[in-house]
Coordinates of C-alpha atoms in Angstrom, one line a residue:
M1 CA -46.3 -7.6 179.7
K2 CA -46.5 -11.4 179.2
A3 CA -50.2 -11.1 178.4
D4 CA -49.4 -8.4 175.8
N5 CA -46.7 -10.6 174.2
T6 CA -49.2 -13.5 174.0
Q7 CA -51.7 -11.2 172.3
K8 CA -49.2 -10.0 169.8
N9 CA -48.1 -13.5 169.0
N10 CA -51.6 -14.7 168.4
K11 CA -52.4 -12.1 165.7
P12 CA -49.8 -13.2 163.1
K13 CA -50.9 -16.8 163.6
N14 CA -54.5 -15.9 162.8
K15 CA -53.4 -14.1 159.7
R16 CA -51.2 -16.9 158.6
S17 CA -54.0 -19.4 159.1
L18 CA -56.0 -17.6 156.4
A19 CA -53.1 -17.5 154.0
L20 CA -52.4 -20.0 151.3
S21 CA -49.2 -21.1 149.9
Y22 CA -48.3 -21.5 146.2
T23 CA -48.4 -25.2 146.9
S24 CA -51.9 -25.3 148.4
L25 CA -53.6 -22.8 146.1
P26 CA -53.6 -25.1 143.1
I27 CA -55.1 -27.9 145.3
V28 CA -58.0 -25.6 146.4
L29 CA -58.6 -24.4 142.8
A30 CA -58.5 -28.0 141.4
F31 CA -61.1 -29.0 144.0
Y32 CA -63.3 -26.2 142.9
Y33 CA -62.9 -27.1 139.2
A34 CA -63.7 -30.8 140.1
I35 CA -66.9 -29.9 142.0
V36 CA -68.3 -26.9 140.2
V37 CA -66.7 -25.8 137.0
N38 CA -66.8 -29.2 135.3
I39 CA -70.5 -29.8 135.8
P40 CA -71.0 -29.9 132.0
I41 CA -68.8 -33.0 131.7
Y42 CA -70.6 -34.7 134.6
N43 CA -73.9 -34.0 132.8
N44 CA -72.6 -35.9 129.8
F45 CA -71.2 -38.7 131.8
Y46 CA -74.6 -39.1 133.5
K47 CA -76.2 -39.5 130.1
I48 CA -73.6 -42.0 129.0
L49 CA -73.5 -44.1 132.2
S50 CA -77.3 -44.2 132.6
G51 CA -77.4 -46.1 129.3
L52 CA -74.9 -48.8 130.4
D53 CA -76.0 -52.0 132.1
N54 CA -73.2 -52.3 134.7
V55 CA -71.4 -49.2 136.1
H56 CA -69.1 -49.6 139.1
L57 CA -69.4 -47.1 141.9
S58 CA -65.6 -46.9 142.0
F59 CA -65.6 -45.5 138.4
I60 CA -68.2 -42.9 139.2
I61 CA -66.1 -41.7 142.1
A62 CA -62.9 -41.9 139.9
I63 CA -64.3 -39.3 137.4
P64 CA -64.1 -36.2 139.6
L65 CA -61.0 -37.5 141.3
F66 CA -59.3 -37.8 138.0
I67 CA -60.2 -34.2 137.0
F68 CA -59.1 -33.0 140.5
L69 CA -55.7 -34.7 140.2
L70 CA -55.1 -33.7 136.6
N71 CA -55.9 -30.0 137.3
S72 CA -53.9 -30.1 140.5
I73 CA -50.8 -31.0 138.6
I74 CA -51.4 -28.5 135.8
F75 CA -52.2 -25.6 138.2
S76 CA -49.2 -26.4 140.3
V77 CA -46.9 -25.9 137.3
F78 CA -48.2 -22.3 136.9
S79 CA -48.5 -21.5 140.6
W80 CA -45.7 -18.9 141.1
P81 CA -45.5 -15.5 142.8
Y82 CA -46.6 -12.5 140.6
I83 CA -48.0 -14.7 137.7
G84 CA -50.0 -17.3 139.5
K85 CA -52.9 -15.2 140.7
P86 CA -53.5 -13.3 137.4
I87 CA -53.5 -16.6 135.5
F88 CA -55.9 -18.3 137.9
A89 CA -58.2 -15.3 138.0
L90 CA -58.4 -15.2 134.2
L91 CA -58.9 -18.9 134.0
L92 CA -61.8 -18.8 136.5
I93 CA -63.7 -16.1 134.6
T94 CA -63.2 -17.6 131.1
S95 CA -63.8 -21.2 132.4
S96 CA -67.2 -20.0 133.9
M97 CA -68.1 -18.6 130.4
V98 CA -67.1 -21.8 128.7
S99 CA -68.9 -23.9 131.3
Y100 CA -72.1 -21.9 130.7
V101 CA -72.0 -22.4 127.0
M102 CA -71.3 -26.1 127.3
L103 CA -74.0 -26.7 129.9
F104 CA -76.9 -24.7 128.5
Y105 CA -76.2 -24.8 124.8
G106 CA -74.4 -28.1 124.5
I107 CA -71.5 -26.6 122.6
N108 CA -67.9 -27.8 123.0
V109 CA -65.5 -24.8 122.8
D110 CA -62.9 -25.9 120.3
Y111 CA -60.6 -24.1 117.9
G112 CA -63.5 -23.1 115.6
M113 CA -65.5 -21.6 118.5
I114 CA -62.5 -19.7 119.7
E115 CA -61.9 -18.4 116.2
N116 CA -65.6 -17.3 116.0
A117 CA -65.4 -15.6 119.4
F118 CA -62.3 -13.6 118.5
E119 CA -63.7 -12.5 115.2
T120 CA -67.2 -11.5 116.2
D121 CA -68.2 -7.9 116.7
V122 CA -69.4 -6.2 119.9
S123 CA -73.1 -6.3 119.0
E124 CA -73.0 -10.0 118.2
A125 CA -71.1 -10.8 121.4
A126 CA -73.6 -8.8 123.4
S127 CA -76.4 -10.9 122.1
Y128 CA -75.2 -13.7 124.4
L129 CA -75.4 -11.5 127.5
N130 CA -78.5 -11.9 129.6
L131 CA -79.4 -12.1 133.3
H132 CA -78.9 -15.9 133.4
S133 CA -75.5 -15.9 131.8
F134 CA -74.4 -12.8 133.8
T135 CA -75.5 -14.5 137.1
W136 CA -73.7 -17.7 136.2
V137 CA -70.4 -16.1 135.3
T138 CA -70.5 -13.8 138.3
I139 CA -71.2 -16.6 140.8
T140 CA -69.0 -19.3 139.4
G141 CA -66.2 -17.1 137.8
V142 CA -66.0 -13.5 138.9
I143 CA -66.5 -14.0 142.7
P144 CA -64.0 -16.9 142.9
A145 CA -61.5 -14.8 140.8
I146 CA -61.9 -11.9 143.3
L147 CA -61.3 -14.3 146.2
V148 CA -58.1 -15.6 144.6
A149 CA -56.9 -12.1 144.0
L150 CA -57.6 -11.1 147.7
V151 CA -56.4 -14.2 149.5
P152 CA -53.1 -13.6 151.4
M153 CA -50.2 -15.7 150.3
K154 CA -47.5 -17.1 152.5
P155 CA -44.0 -15.7 151.8
G156 CA -41.5 -17.9 150.1
L157 CA -41.9 -20.3 147.2
G158 CA -41.2 -23.7 148.9
L159 CA -39.8 -25.2 145.7
L160 CA -38.8 -28.5 147.3
K161 CA -42.3 -28.8 148.9
K162 CA -44.0 -27.9 145.6
T163 CA -41.9 -30.4 143.6
I164 CA -42.7 -33.2 146.1
S165 CA -46.4 -32.2 145.9
I166 CA -46.4 -32.5 142.1
I167 CA -44.7 -35.9 142.2
T168 CA -47.1 -37.1 144.7
L169 CA -50.1 -35.9 142.7
F170 CA -48.8 -37.5 139.6
A171 CA -48.2 -40.8 141.4
L172 CA -51.8 -40.7 142.7
L173 CA -53.1 -40.1 139.2
L174 CA -51.1 -43.0 137.9
F175 CA -52.4 -45.1 140.8
L176 CA -56.0 -44.1 139.9
L177 CA -55.6 -44.9 136.2
F178 CA -54.0 -48.2 137.0
F179 CA -57.3 -49.4 138.6
T180 CA -59.8 -47.6 136.4
Y181 CA -58.1 -47.5 133.0
K182 CA -60.4 -50.2 131.6
D183 CA -63.5 -48.1 132.5
F184 CA -62.0 -44.8 131.2
S185 CA -60.8 -46.5 128.0
A186 CA -64.2 -48.2 127.3
V187 CA -66.2 -45.0 127.8
G188 CA -63.6 -42.7 126.1
R189 CA -63.2 -44.9 123.0
N190 CA -66.9 -44.4 122.1
N191 CA -67.1 -40.8 123.3
S192 CA -63.8 -39.2 122.3
Y193 CA -65.3 -35.7 122.7
L194 CA -65.3 -36.1 126.5
K195 CA -61.6 -35.2 126.7
K196 CA -62.3 -31.9 125.1
M197 CA -64.9 -31.1 127.8
I198 CA -62.4 -31.1 130.7
L199 CA -62.0 -27.6 131.9
P200 CA -59.9 -25.6 131.6
G201 CA -57.8 -27.9 129.3
Y202 CA -59.1 -27.9 125.8
Y203 CA -60.4 -24.4 125.4
V204 CA -57.0 -23.0 126.7
Y205 CA -55.2 -25.3 124.2
S206 CA -57.5 -24.1 121.4
T207 CA -57.0 -20.4 122.4
Y208 CA -53.2 -20.9 122.4
H209 CA -53.2 -22.4 118.9
Y210 CA -55.6 -19.7 117.5
V211 CA -53.4 -16.9 118.9
R212 CA -50.3 -18.5 117.7
D213 CA -51.7 -19.1 114.2
T214 CA -53.3 -15.7 113.9
Y215 CA -50.7 -13.4 115.5
F216 CA -47.4 -15.2 115.6
S217 CA -47.3 -17.4 112.6
T218 CA -44.9 -16.8 109.7
P219 CA -46.7 -14.5 107.2
I220 CA -47.7 -16.3 104.0
T221 CA -46.9 -14.6 100.7
F222 CA -50.1 -13.5 99.0
K223 CA -50.9 -15.7 96.0
H224 CA -52.7 -14.3 92.9
I225 CA -54.8 -16.8 91.1
G226 CA -57.0 -16.2 88.0
E227 CA -54.7 -13.5 86.7
D228 CA -55.9 -14.4 83.2
A229 CA -59.5 -13.6 84.1
K230 CA -61.6 -11.8 81.5
I231 CA -65.3 -11.4 80.6
V232 CA -66.2 -13.6 77.6
V233 CA -69.9 -13.3 76.8
K234 CA -71.1 -16.7 75.5
N235 CA -74.4 -15.4 74.0
T236 CA -73.5 -12.8 71.4
D237 CA -77.1 -12.3 70.1
P238 CA -77.6 -8.5 70.5
K239 CA -81.3 -9.0 70.9
V240 CA -81.0 -10.9 74.2
N241 CA -77.7 -9.5 75.3
E242 CA -78.4 -5.8 74.9
K243 CA -78.6 -5.2 78.7
P244 CA -75.9 -5.6 81.2
T245 CA -76.1 -8.1 84.2
L246 CA -77.1 -7.2 87.7
F247 CA -76.7 -10.1 90.1
F248 CA -77.6 -10.1 93.8
F249 CA -75.8 -12.6 96.0
I250 CA -77.6 -12.6 99.4
L251 CA -75.4 -14.3 102.0
G252 CA -77.7 -15.6 104.8
E253 CA -76.8 -16.2 108.4
T254 CA -77.7 -19.3 110.5
A255 CA -80.5 -20.5 108.3
R256 CA -81.0 -24.3 108.2
S257 CA -82.7 -26.0 105.2
Q258 CA -84.9 -28.2 107.4
N259 CA -87.1 -25.2 108.4
Y260 CA -87.8 -24.0 104.8
A261 CA -91.2 -24.7 103.5
L262 CA -89.7 -24.6 100.0
N263 CA -87.8 -27.8 101.1
G264 CA -90.7 -29.6 102.6
Y265 CA -91.1 -28.0 106.1
A266 CA -94.7 -28.3 107.4
K267 CA -95.0 -24.7 108.5
N268 CA -95.1 -22.0 105.8
T269 CA -91.9 -20.2 106.4
N270 CA -91.6 -19.0 102.8
P271 CA -94.9 -17.1 102.2
Y272 CA -93.1 -14.5 100.1
T273 CA -90.6 -16.3 97.8
E274 CA -93.1 -19.0 97.1
K275 CA -94.9 -16.4 94.9
Q276 CA -91.7 -15.4 93.1
D277 CA -91.1 -18.4 90.9
V278 CA -87.8 -19.3 92.7
I279 CA -85.8 -22.5 92.5
S280 CA -84.9 -24.0 95.8
F281 CA -82.0 -26.5 96.0
Q282 CA -83.0 -29.4 98.3
S283 CA -79.6 -30.7 99.3
V284 CA -76.8 -28.1 100.0
H285 CA -74.0 -28.5 102.5
S286 CA -72.0 -25.8 104.2
C287 CA -68.3 -25.6 104.4
G288 CA -68.3 -25.1 108.2
T289 CA -70.6 -24.7 111.2
A290 CA -69.6 -21.2 111.9
T291 CA -69.4 -17.9 109.9
A292 CA -65.6 -17.6 110.5
V293 CA -65.1 -20.8 108.5
S294 CA -68.0 -20.9 106.0
V295 CA -67.8 -17.4 104.6
P296 CA -64.1 -17.3 103.6
C297 CA -64.3 -21.0 102.5
M298 CA -67.2 -20.6 100.1
F299 CA -65.6 -17.7 98.3
S300 CA -62.2 -19.4 98.1
Q301 CA -61.0 -21.8 95.5
Q302 CA -60.3 -24.3 98.2
G303 CA -63.1 -26.8 98.9
R304 CA -64.2 -27.8 102.4
H305 CA -61.7 -30.7 102.6
D306 CA -58.8 -28.6 101.5
Y307 CA -59.7 -25.4 103.3
D308 CA -57.0 -23.7 105.2
K309 CA -57.6 -20.3 106.9
Q310 CA -54.2 -18.8 106.4
R311 CA -54.0 -19.9 102.8
S312 CA -57.5 -18.6 102.1
Y313 CA -56.8 -15.2 103.6
N314 CA -53.7 -14.8 101.5
Q315 CA -55.0 -15.8 98.2
D316 CA -57.4 -14.3 95.6
N317 CA -61.0 -15.2 96.2
A318 CA -63.9 -15.3 93.7
L319 CA -64.6 -11.6 94.3
D320 CA -61.0 -10.6 93.6
I321 CA -61.0 -12.4 90.3
L322 CA -64.4 -11.0 89.3
Q323 CA -63.1 -7.5 90.0
R324 CA -60.0 -8.1 88.0
A325 CA -62.0 -9.3 85.1
G326 CA -64.0 -6.1 85.1
V327 CA -67.1 -6.9 87.1
S328 CA -68.2 -4.0 89.3
L329 CA -68.7 -5.2 92.9
L330 CA -70.3 -4.0 96.1
W331 CA -70.4 -5.7 99.5
K332 CA -73.2 -4.5 102.0
E333 CA -72.6 -5.7 105.6
N334 CA -75.2 -6.2 108.3
D335 CA -73.6 -9.1 110.2
G336 CA -70.4 -9.6 112.1
G337 CA -68.1 -8.8 109.3
D338 CA -67.0 -10.1 105.9
K339 CA -64.2 -12.3 107.4
E340 CA -61.7 -10.5 105.0
V341 CA -63.5 -11.7 101.9
A342 CA -64.4 -8.2 100.9
K343 CA -61.1 -6.7 102.0
R344 CA -60.1 -5.6 98.5
I345 CA -63.5 -4.5 97.0
P346 CA -65.9 -1.6 97.8
K347 CA -67.8 -2.2 101.0
V348 CA -70.7 -0.5 102.9
Q349 CA -71.3 -1.2 106.6
I350 CA -74.8 -0.6 107.7
D351 CA -75.1 2.2 110.3
R352 CA -76.6 0.8 113.5
S353 CA -77.4 4.2 114.9
H354 CA -80.9 5.1 116.1
D355 CA -81.3 7.4 113.1
N356 CA -81.9 4.4 111.0
P357 CA -85.5 3.2 111.2
F358 CA -84.5 -0.4 110.9
C359 CA -81.9 -0.2 113.7
N360 CA -82.0 0.0 117.5
G361 CA -78.5 1.2 118.2
G362 CA -77.0 -2.2 118.6
T363 CA -78.4 -4.3 115.7
C364 CA -80.3 -3.7 112.5
L365 CA -83.1 -5.6 110.7
D366 CA -82.0 -6.9 107.3
M367 CA -84.3 -4.6 105.4
A368 CA -81.7 -1.9 106.1
L369 CA -79.6 -3.5 103.4
L370 CA -82.0 -2.4 100.8
Q371 CA -81.9 1.2 101.8
G372 CA -80.0 3.4 99.4
L373 CA -79.4 0.4 97.1
D374 CA -80.7 2.1 93.9
S375 CA -78.2 5.0 94.2
E376 CA -75.4 2.6 95.2
I377 CA -76.1 0.5 92.1
N378 CA -76.1 3.6 89.9
A379 CA -72.7 4.6 91.3
M380 CA -71.1 1.3 90.4
K381 CA -69.0 1.6 87.3
G382 CA -69.1 -0.8 84.4
N383 CA -71.8 -2.9 82.9
E384 CA -71.6 -6.2 84.8
K385 CA -72.6 -5.6 88.4
L386 CA -72.6 -8.0 91.4
V387 CA -73.9 -6.9 94.8
V388 CA -73.3 -9.1 97.9
M389 CA -75.6 -8.5 100.9
H390 CA -74.6 -10.2 104.2
L391 CA -77.6 -10.7 106.3
M392 CA -78.0 -10.9 110.1
G393 CA -80.6 -13.5 109.2
S394 CA -81.4 -15.9 112.0
H395 CA -78.4 -15.2 114.3
G396 CA -79.1 -16.4 117.9
P397 CA -79.6 -16.6 120.7
T398 CA -81.5 -13.3 120.3
Y399 CA -83.7 -14.6 117.5
Y400 CA -86.5 -12.3 118.6
L401 CA -84.4 -9.2 117.5
R402 CA -84.1 -10.4 113.9
Y403 CA -87.7 -9.6 112.9
P404 CA -90.2 -6.8 113.7
K405 CA -93.5 -7.3 115.6
A406 CA -95.4 -7.4 112.3
Q407 CA -93.6 -10.6 111.4
Q408 CA -94.5 -12.6 114.5
K409 CA -96.2 -15.2 112.4
F410 CA -95.7 -18.1 114.8
L411 CA -96.7 -17.7 118.5
P412 CA -95.8 -18.1 121.3
D413 CA -92.3 -17.0 120.6
C414 CA -89.3 -16.5 122.9
Q415 CA -88.8 -12.8 123.5
S416 CA -85.5 -13.3 125.3
S417 CA -81.9 -14.2 124.7
E418 CA -82.2 -16.8 127.6
I419 CA -83.4 -19.5 125.2
E420 CA -82.5 -22.1 127.8
N421 CA -85.5 -20.8 129.8
C422 CA -87.9 -21.0 126.9
S423 CA -89.9 -24.1 125.7
T424 CA -88.8 -25.9 122.6
D425 CA -92.0 -24.7 120.8
Q426 CA -91.2 -21.1 121.7
I427 CA -87.6 -21.4 120.5
V428 CA -88.7 -23.0 117.2
N429 CA -91.4 -20.5 116.6
T430 CA -89.0 -17.6 117.2
Y431 CA -86.5 -19.2 114.9
D432 CA -89.1 -19.8 112.2
N433 CA -90.1 -16.1 112.5
T434 CA -86.6 -15.2 111.5
I435 CA -86.8 -17.4 108.5
V436 CA -90.1 -15.7 107.5
Y437 CA -88.5 -12.3 107.8
T438 CA -85.5 -13.4 105.8
D439 CA -87.9 -14.7 103.2
Y440 CA -89.6 -11.2 103.1
V441 CA -86.2 -9.5 102.7
V442 CA -85.2 -11.8 99.8
S443 CA -88.6 -11.3 98.2
Q444 CA -88.2 -7.5 98.5
A445 CA -84.8 -7.8 96.9
I446 CA -86.4 -9.7 94.0
D447 CA -89.0 -7.0 93.6
K448 CA -86.2 -4.5 93.4
L449 CA -84.5 -6.5 90.6
K450 CA -87.8 -6.8 88.8
A451 CA -88.2 -3.0 88.9
L452 CA -84.7 -2.8 87.4
S453 CA -85.2 -5.4 84.7
N454 CA -85.8 -2.8 82.0
Q455 CA -82.2 -1.7 82.6
Y456 CA -80.5 -5.0 83.5
N457 CA -80.7 -8.7 83.1
T458 CA -81.2 -9.5 86.7
A459 CA -80.8 -12.5 89.0
L460 CA -80.5 -13.4 92.7
L461 CA -79.0 -16.2 94.6
Y462 CA -79.6 -16.6 98.4
L463 CA -77.4 -19.0 100.4
S464 CA -76.9 -19.3 104.2
D465 CA -73.5 -19.8 105.7
H466 CA -74.4 -22.6 108.1
G467 CA -77.4 -24.0 110.0
E468 CA -78.5 -24.1 113.6
S469 CA -79.5 -26.6 116.4
L470 CA -82.7 -25.8 118.2
G471 CA -82.5 -28.3 121.1
E472 CA -82.2 -31.5 119.2
N473 CA -80.2 -34.0 121.3
G474 CA -79.6 -31.2 123.8
L475 CA -77.7 -29.0 121.3
Y476 CA -78.4 -25.3 120.7
L477 CA -76.9 -22.7 118.3
H478 CA -74.0 -23.9 116.1
G479 CA -70.3 -24.4 116.0
V480 CA -70.1 -28.1 116.6
P481 CA -67.0 -29.7 114.9
Y482 CA -68.0 -30.6 111.4
A483 CA -67.1 -34.3 111.7
V484 CA -69.7 -34.8 114.4
A485 CA -72.1 -31.9 113.6
P486 CA -75.7 -32.7 113.1
D487 CA -77.3 -32.1 109.7
F488 CA -79.2 -29.2 111.2
Q489 CA -75.9 -27.3 111.4
T490 CA -74.5 -28.3 108.0
T491 CA -77.5 -28.4 105.6
V492 CA -78.4 -24.9 104.3
P493 CA -80.9 -23.3 102.0
L494 CA -80.0 -22.1 98.5
I495 CA -82.6 -20.2 96.5
L496 CA -82.2 -18.9 93.0
W497 CA -84.4 -16.4 91.1
M498 CA -83.8 -15.2 87.5
S499 CA -85.5 -12.8 85.2
D500 CA -86.5 -13.9 81.7
G501 CA -83.9 -11.6 80.3
F502 CA -81.2 -13.2 82.5
K503 CA -82.2 -16.7 81.5
K504 CA -82.1 -15.8 77.8
S505 CA -78.8 -13.9 78.0
K506 CA -77.1 -16.7 79.9
N507 CA -78.6 -19.5 77.8
I508 CA -80.1 -21.2 80.9
D509 CA -82.4 -24.2 80.6
E510 CA -84.7 -23.5 83.6
S511 CA -86.3 -27.0 83.6
C512 CA -82.8 -28.5 83.7
L513 CA -81.8 -26.3 86.6
K514 CA -85.0 -27.2 88.5
K515 CA -84.3 -30.9 88.1
A516 CA -80.7 -30.4 89.3
A517 CA -82.0 -28.5 92.3
K518 CA -84.5 -31.2 93.2
N519 CA -82.2 -34.3 92.7
G520 CA -78.6 -33.0 92.9
D521 CA -76.3 -32.8 95.9
F522 CA -74.4 -29.5 96.2
S523 CA -72.2 -27.7 98.7
Q524 CA -70.6 -24.3 99.2
D525 CA -67.7 -25.6 97.2
Y526 CA -69.8 -24.6 94.2
V527 CA -69.9 -20.9 95.0
F528 CA -66.4 -20.0 93.6
S529 CA -66.9 -21.3 90.1
S530 CA -70.6 -20.6 89.9
L531 CA -70.0 -16.9 90.4
L532 CA -67.3 -16.8 87.8
G533 CA -69.3 -18.9 85.4
I534 CA -72.6 -17.0 85.7
M535 CA -70.8 -13.7 85.3
D536 CA -69.1 -15.0 82.1
V537 CA -65.6 -14.7 83.5
Q538 CA -63.2 -17.0 81.7
T539 CA -60.1 -18.1 83.7
T540 CA -58.1 -21.2 84.4
A541 CA -59.1 -20.9 88.0
Y542 CA -62.7 -21.8 87.0
D543 CA -63.9 -25.4 87.3
K544 CA -67.0 -26.3 85.3
N545 CA -67.7 -29.3 87.5
L546 CA -68.3 -27.0 90.4
D547 CA -70.6 -24.6 88.6
I548 CA -74.3 -25.2 89.4
Y549 CA -75.3 -23.5 86.2
H550 CA -72.8 -25.1 83.7
A551 CA -74.7 -28.3 82.9
C552 CA -77.9 -26.3 82.2
R553 CA -76.4 -23.7 79.9
S554 CA -76.5 -24.4 76.2

């Protein structure tokens, strides 16, 4: 009987030895975050410290210790029965995703990146999924989250013990900072972005603010602007103004100006439009480094420095004013959405089904935008017509899906979404192939306008939303905060083509416009008034100083 009792008593002890308390669980998680999850920030610290002359070993040790103590305190605050495990499991999975993006693409996940992630579509999000990212997230996020979910917990909260633990951890953190503050301050002052890299802190903070601003903020009353808008044709000569206007605005995706042969790039990435007598603007800056910012910003009256998302979404944009004035509009979408810019005008979403020869079921080549365009233009009412086509363009990391095999001009390319495993030359070649294909699509759109020039005075403007990093300084893709973003992410191509009839009807001095394109400095702030101006819409909302055509129209 005694032996049996001993055996029974031993079993609960073994079970309890595997269990964690709500005081010890945050410590274990903080240790894991300090050793594994925050590898990206250690990678950056290594680059910084290797460039310094004198680095104390104590400071190197203090870095992970600081992250451990900080996260121990934060995790302890949220470590309670019923809510602790779900919170930590979610944090582990999302942190592993963020860690992957930071480590392999060099992207800090801030408010703008969270906004872009929430507003992307399924196909675009799927382009980031590959064996490498799946393995990383599974090993560093999903498996630890499962372990947290399954680990037995000791009964009871131990509030006093937990409070003492938090106070002790906080005291240790202060003690650490007391002896290393000078080192942290010196490095942090010159590299302020480092505080945004500590996981899970900044991306959780950014997510909270995005959700609050988007779903829980006080609704803003919609503001109408340009209510006096009307079409006032400046050239009344019936000989040159006998035909209505047809204008194509092609909105590009992720194209950077530096890789355009028209702007001096060594490789011929514009073999099609170079034969179309286009005007290429040499210096044009984007409003943001992500679609979610640049697209609504360029069509709004607000400039980059004044842009506010909520105000932009609740105010008339250029398209609304054009429609009010009597211009017939159509938006054709092949990217991740119009970001509410085309919310109040006719819109066509490209069907991504396998029935479309340009689509594979998940994504479509941009030539799909030109399908059915003739009948769609004929169905547009009114004389003055403007068609916006939103390209998939050069959207990464699946650059290789943006062009057909026939457009593999530059080889070897990277036939994978795992661009971190491709060489720099392969990545650049693949990206350049997307530029060539976009050039082909734009040229085909110009040919279509030429074919319609007996019916309309035609013109086309192509402008990308933002640029892209292709490994320069360890950065890939886009989305870096504008204040520190490289020119590769903020300098975009702008190409203009006009028929002879269009130039005459709008009184455009082409040589003047070519000179401005070569020597001027422009931005997406010019889109709003340029569209109103070139479509001859008169309104107090128009600003002639932000119209790229104004100075060259007699």
